[in-house]
Short mmCIF file of C-alpha atoms and ligand atoms in Angstrom, two decimals:
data_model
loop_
_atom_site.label_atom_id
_atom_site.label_comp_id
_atom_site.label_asym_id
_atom_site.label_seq_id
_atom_site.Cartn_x
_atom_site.Cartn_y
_atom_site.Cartn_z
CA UNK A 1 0.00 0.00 0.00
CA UNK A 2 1.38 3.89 -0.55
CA UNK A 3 -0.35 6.82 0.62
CA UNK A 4 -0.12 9.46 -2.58
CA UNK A 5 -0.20 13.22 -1.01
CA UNK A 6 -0.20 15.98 -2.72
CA UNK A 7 1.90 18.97 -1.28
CA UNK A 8 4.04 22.21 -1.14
CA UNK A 9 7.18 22.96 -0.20
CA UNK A 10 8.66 25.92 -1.19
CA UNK A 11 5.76 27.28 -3.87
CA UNK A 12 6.23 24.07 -5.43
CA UNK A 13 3.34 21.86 -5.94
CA UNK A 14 4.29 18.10 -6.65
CA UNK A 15 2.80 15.17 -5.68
CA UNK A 16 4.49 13.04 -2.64
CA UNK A 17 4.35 8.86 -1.72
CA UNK A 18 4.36 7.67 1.59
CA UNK A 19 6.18 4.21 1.44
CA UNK A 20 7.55 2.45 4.29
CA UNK A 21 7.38 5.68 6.39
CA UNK A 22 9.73 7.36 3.59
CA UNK A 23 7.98 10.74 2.02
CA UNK A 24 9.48 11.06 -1.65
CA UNK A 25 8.52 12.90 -4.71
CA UNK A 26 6.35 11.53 -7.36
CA UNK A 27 6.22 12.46 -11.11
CA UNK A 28 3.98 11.64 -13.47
CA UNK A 29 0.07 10.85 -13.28
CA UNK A 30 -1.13 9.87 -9.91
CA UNK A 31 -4.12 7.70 -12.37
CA UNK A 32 -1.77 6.84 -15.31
CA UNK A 33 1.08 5.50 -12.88
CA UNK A 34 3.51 7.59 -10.50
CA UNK A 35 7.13 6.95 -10.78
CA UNK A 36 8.77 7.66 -7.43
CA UNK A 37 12.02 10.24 -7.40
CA UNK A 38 13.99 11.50 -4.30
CA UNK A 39 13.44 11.84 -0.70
CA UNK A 40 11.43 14.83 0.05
CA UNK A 41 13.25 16.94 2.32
CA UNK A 42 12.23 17.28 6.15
CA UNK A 43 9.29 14.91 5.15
CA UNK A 44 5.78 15.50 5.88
CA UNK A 45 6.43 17.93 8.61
CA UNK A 46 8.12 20.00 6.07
CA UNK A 47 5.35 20.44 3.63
CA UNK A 48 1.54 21.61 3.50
CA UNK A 49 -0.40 18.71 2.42
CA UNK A 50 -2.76 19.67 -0.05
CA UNK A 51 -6.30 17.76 -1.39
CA UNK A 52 -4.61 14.87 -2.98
CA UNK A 53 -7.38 14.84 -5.87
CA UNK A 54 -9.35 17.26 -7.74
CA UNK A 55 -12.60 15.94 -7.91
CA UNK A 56 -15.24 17.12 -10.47
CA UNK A 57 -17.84 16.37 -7.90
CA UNK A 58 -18.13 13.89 -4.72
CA UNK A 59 -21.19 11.89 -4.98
CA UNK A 60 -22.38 10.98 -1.55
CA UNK A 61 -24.28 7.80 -0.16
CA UNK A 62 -27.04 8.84 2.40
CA UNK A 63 -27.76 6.64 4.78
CA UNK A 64 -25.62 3.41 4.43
CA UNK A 65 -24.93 2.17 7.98
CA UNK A 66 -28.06 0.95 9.86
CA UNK A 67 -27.19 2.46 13.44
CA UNK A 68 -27.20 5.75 11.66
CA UNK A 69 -30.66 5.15 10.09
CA UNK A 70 -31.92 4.23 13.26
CA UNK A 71 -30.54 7.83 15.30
CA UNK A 72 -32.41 9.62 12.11
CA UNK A 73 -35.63 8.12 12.90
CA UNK A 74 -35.52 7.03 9.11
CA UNK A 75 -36.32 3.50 7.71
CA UNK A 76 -33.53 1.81 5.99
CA UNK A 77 -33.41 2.39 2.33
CA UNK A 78 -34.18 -0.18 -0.44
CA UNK A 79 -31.82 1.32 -2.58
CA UNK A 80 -28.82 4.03 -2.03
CA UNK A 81 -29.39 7.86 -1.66
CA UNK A 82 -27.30 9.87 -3.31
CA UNK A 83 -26.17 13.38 -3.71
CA UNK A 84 -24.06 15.86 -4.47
CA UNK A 85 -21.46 17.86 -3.32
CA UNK A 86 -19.68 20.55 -5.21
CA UNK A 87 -16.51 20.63 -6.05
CA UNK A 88 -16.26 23.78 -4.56
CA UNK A 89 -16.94 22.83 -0.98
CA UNK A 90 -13.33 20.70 -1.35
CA UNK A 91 -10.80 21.61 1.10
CA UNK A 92 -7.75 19.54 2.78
CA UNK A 93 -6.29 18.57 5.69
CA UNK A 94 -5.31 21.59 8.33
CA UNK A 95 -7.78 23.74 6.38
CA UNK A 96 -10.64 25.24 8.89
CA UNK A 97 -14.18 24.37 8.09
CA UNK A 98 -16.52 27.64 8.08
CA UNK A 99 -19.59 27.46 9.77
CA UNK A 100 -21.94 30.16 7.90
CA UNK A 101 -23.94 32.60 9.99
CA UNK A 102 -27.68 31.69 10.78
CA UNK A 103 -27.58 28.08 9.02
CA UNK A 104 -28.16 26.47 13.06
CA UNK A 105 -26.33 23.22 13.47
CA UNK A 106 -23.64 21.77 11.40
CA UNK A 107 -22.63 18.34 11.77
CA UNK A 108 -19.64 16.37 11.27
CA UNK A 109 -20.04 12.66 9.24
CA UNK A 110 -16.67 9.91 9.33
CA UNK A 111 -17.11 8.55 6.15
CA UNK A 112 -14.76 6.49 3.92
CA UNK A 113 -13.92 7.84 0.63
CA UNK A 114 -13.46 5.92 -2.79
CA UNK A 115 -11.66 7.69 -5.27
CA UNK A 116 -12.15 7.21 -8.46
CA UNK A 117 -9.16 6.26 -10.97
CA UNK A 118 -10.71 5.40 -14.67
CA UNK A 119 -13.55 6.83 -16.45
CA UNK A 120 -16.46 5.05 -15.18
CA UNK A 121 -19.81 4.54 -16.88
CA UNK A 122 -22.36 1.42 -16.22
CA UNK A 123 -19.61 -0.12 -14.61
CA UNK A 124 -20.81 -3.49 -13.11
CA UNK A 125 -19.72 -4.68 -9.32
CA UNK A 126 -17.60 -7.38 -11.02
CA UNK A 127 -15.42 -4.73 -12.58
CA UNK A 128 -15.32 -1.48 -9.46
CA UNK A 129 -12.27 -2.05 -8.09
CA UNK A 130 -10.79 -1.93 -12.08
CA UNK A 131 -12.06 2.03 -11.86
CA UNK A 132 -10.95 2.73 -8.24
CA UNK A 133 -7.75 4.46 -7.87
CA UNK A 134 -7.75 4.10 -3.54
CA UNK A 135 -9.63 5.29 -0.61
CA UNK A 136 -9.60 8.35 1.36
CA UNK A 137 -10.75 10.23 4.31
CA UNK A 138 -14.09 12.56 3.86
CA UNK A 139 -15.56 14.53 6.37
CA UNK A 140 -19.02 14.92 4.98
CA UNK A 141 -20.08 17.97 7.12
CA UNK A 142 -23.75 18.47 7.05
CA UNK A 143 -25.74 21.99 8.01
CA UNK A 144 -28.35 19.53 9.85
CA UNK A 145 -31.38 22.10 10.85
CA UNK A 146 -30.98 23.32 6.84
CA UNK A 147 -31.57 19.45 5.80
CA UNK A 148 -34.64 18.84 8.03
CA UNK A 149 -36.10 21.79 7.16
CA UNK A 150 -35.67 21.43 3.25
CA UNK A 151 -35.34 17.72 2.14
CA UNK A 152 -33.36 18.89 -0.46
CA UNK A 153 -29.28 17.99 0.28
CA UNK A 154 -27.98 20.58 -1.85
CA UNK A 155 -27.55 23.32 0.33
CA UNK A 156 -27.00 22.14 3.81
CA UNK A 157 -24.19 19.69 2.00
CA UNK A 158 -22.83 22.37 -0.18
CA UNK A 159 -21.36 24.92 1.64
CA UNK A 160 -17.76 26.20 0.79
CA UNK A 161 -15.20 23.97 3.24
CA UNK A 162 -17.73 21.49 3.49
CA UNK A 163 -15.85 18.83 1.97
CA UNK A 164 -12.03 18.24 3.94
CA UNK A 165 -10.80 15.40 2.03
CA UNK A 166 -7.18 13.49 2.94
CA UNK A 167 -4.84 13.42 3.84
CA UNK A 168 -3.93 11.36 0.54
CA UNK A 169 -5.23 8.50 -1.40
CA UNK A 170 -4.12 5.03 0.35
CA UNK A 171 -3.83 2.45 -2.97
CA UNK A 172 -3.68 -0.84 -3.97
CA UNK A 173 -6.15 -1.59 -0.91
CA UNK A 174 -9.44 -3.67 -1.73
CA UNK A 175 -13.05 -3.61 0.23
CA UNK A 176 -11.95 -5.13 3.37
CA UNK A 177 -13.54 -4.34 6.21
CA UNK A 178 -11.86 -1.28 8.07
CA UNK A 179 -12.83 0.88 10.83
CA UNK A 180 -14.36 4.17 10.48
CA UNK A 181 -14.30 7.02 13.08
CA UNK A 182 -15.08 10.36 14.09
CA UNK A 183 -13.15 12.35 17.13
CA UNK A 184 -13.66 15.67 18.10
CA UNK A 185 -11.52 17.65 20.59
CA UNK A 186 -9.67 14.21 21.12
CA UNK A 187 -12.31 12.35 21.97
CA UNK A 188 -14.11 9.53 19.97
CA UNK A 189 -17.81 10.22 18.61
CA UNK A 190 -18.28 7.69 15.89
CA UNK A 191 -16.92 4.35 15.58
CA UNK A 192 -17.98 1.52 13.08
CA UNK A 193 -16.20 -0.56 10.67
CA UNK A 194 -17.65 -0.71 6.57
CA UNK A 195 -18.67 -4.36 7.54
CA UNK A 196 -21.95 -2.84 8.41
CA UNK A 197 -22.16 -0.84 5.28
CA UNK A 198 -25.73 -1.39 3.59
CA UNK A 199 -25.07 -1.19 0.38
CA UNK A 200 -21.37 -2.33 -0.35
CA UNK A 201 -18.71 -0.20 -2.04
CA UNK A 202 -18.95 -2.32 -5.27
CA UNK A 203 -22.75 -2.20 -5.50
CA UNK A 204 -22.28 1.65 -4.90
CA UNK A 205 -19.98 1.81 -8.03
CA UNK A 206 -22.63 0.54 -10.02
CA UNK A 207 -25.57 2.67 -8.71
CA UNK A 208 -24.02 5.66 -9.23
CA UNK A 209 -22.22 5.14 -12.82
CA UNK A 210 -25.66 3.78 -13.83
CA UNK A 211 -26.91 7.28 -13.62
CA UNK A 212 -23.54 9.61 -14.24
CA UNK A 213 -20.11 9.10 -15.55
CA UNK A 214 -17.56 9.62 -12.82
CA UNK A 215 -13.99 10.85 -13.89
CA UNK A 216 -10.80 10.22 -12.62
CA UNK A 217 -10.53 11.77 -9.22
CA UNK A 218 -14.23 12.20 -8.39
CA UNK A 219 -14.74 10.62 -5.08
CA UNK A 220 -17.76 8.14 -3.85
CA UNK A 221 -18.74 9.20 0.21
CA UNK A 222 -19.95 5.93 1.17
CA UNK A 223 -22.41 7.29 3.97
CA UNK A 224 -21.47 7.90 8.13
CA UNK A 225 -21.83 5.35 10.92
CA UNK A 226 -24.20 6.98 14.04
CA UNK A 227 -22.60 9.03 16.41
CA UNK A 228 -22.90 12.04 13.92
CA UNK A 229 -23.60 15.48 16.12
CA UNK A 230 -22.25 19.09 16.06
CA UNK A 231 -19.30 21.09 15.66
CA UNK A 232 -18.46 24.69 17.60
CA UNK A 233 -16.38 27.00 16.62
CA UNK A 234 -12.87 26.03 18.30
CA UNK A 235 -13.48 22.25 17.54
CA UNK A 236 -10.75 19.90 16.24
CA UNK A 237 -12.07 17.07 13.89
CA UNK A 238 -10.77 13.98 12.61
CA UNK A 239 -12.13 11.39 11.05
CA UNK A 240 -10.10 8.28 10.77
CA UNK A 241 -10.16 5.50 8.65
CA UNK A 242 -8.07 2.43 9.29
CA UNK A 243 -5.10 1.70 6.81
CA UNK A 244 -6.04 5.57 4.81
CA UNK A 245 -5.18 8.10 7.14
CA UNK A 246 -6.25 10.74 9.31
CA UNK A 247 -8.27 13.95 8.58
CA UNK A 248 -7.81 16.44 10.70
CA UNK A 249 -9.77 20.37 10.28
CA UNK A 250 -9.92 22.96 12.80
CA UNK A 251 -13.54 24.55 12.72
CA UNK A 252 -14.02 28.16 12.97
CA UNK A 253 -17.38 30.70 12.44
CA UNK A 254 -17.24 32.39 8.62
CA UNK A 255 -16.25 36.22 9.75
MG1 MG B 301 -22.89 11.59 4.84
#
């Protein structure tokens, strides 16, 4: 397994692999096939970590552990929810999430990210782990009064910074049960493993690029375990996601 950052050091942007606890720099196409170069100096301590990917949009799976259903008060679905968020709301590890004046709560979610790594449309289960590039930490942060007022997921999902993704994209891992969690201010608020995912990573592949085409980079949110509640300004959150990595955001009010 490598973790694949992407960071800067000294107003250089390059991408960065993590491999037997040894930062070096990568060249080349972090879908097409890195090839790995140098040491990078002082190592991750030395560099801001950036969003590793780009995505064109982060397509989101509502409801997809049962225990989180359940603290909804919803029944469980017969087939996946899904929804947007905009590429806009993307922002990476370190970087604070901005709770917008008179929205009420805001929530964090744990979730475990897929990234995407080949064009994918009506790709069966057989064949999702051909089109996914690795996994990743997403904090799907939620303006929670906004989505039981409205229904509608688009704004109280949508908001600018309401998308940390990282730290980097963990490959050549496979759908393996691993352990999903939520902390805040050091303390643990969510913590399930994707064993008790509803609908399974592979089935979600096919959902989605049944409906839309999703491009290299684009990330699947595979839904949060319960244990989901709210963040103040001063908060530290992390969500954790065993053998990815940790995403950590400081969470501050918009000014
Ligand atoms: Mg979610």
């Amino acid at each position: 397994m490598d973790r694949v950052y992407r960071v800067k050091q000294d107003r250089e942007i390059f991408h960065a692999v993590e491999r037997d606890g040894e930062l070096r720099r990568a060249s080349g196409d972090l879908f097409a096939g890195l090839s790995i170069g140098a040491p990078v100096r002082g190592g991750l301590n030395a560099v801001t970590v950036l969003p590793p990917v780009t995505p064109s949009k982060i397509v989101c799976v509502g409801l997809n552990y049962k225990d989180h259903a359940a603290e909804q008060g919803k029944p469980l679905p017969a087939e996946p929810l899904i929804f947007i968020k905009p590429s806009t709301a993307v922002i990476g590890p370190g970087d604070p999430i901005l709770l917008p004046p008179g929205v009420g709560r805001v929530d964090y979610e744990a979730e475990l990210g897929v990234v995407i790594g080949r064009r994918a449309h009506r790709v069966k289960k057989a064949q999702a782990w051909d089109h996914i590039a690795g996994l990743i930490c997403v904090n799907d942060v939620t303006a929670r009064d906004l989505q039981k007022k409205e229904g509608s997921y688009t704004r109280c999902k949508g908001f600018d910074t309401f998308a940390p993704i990282g730290p980097c994209v963990a490959t050549n891992l496979n759908g393996e049960p691993r352990a999903v969690e939520g902390w805040v201010n050091g303390q643990r608020r969510q913590s399930s493993t994707t064993a008790h995912l509803i609908f399974s990573i592979e089935y979600i592949v096919e959902f989605i690029t049944f409906v839309m085409t999703l491009e290299p980079g684009d990330i699947i949110a595979t839904g949060t375990p319960a244990g989901i509640g709210p963040l103040t300004p001063g908060d530290t959150v992390t969500v954790k996601v065993e053998g990815v990595g940790e995403l950590t955001n400081p969470v501050q009010n918009e000014s």
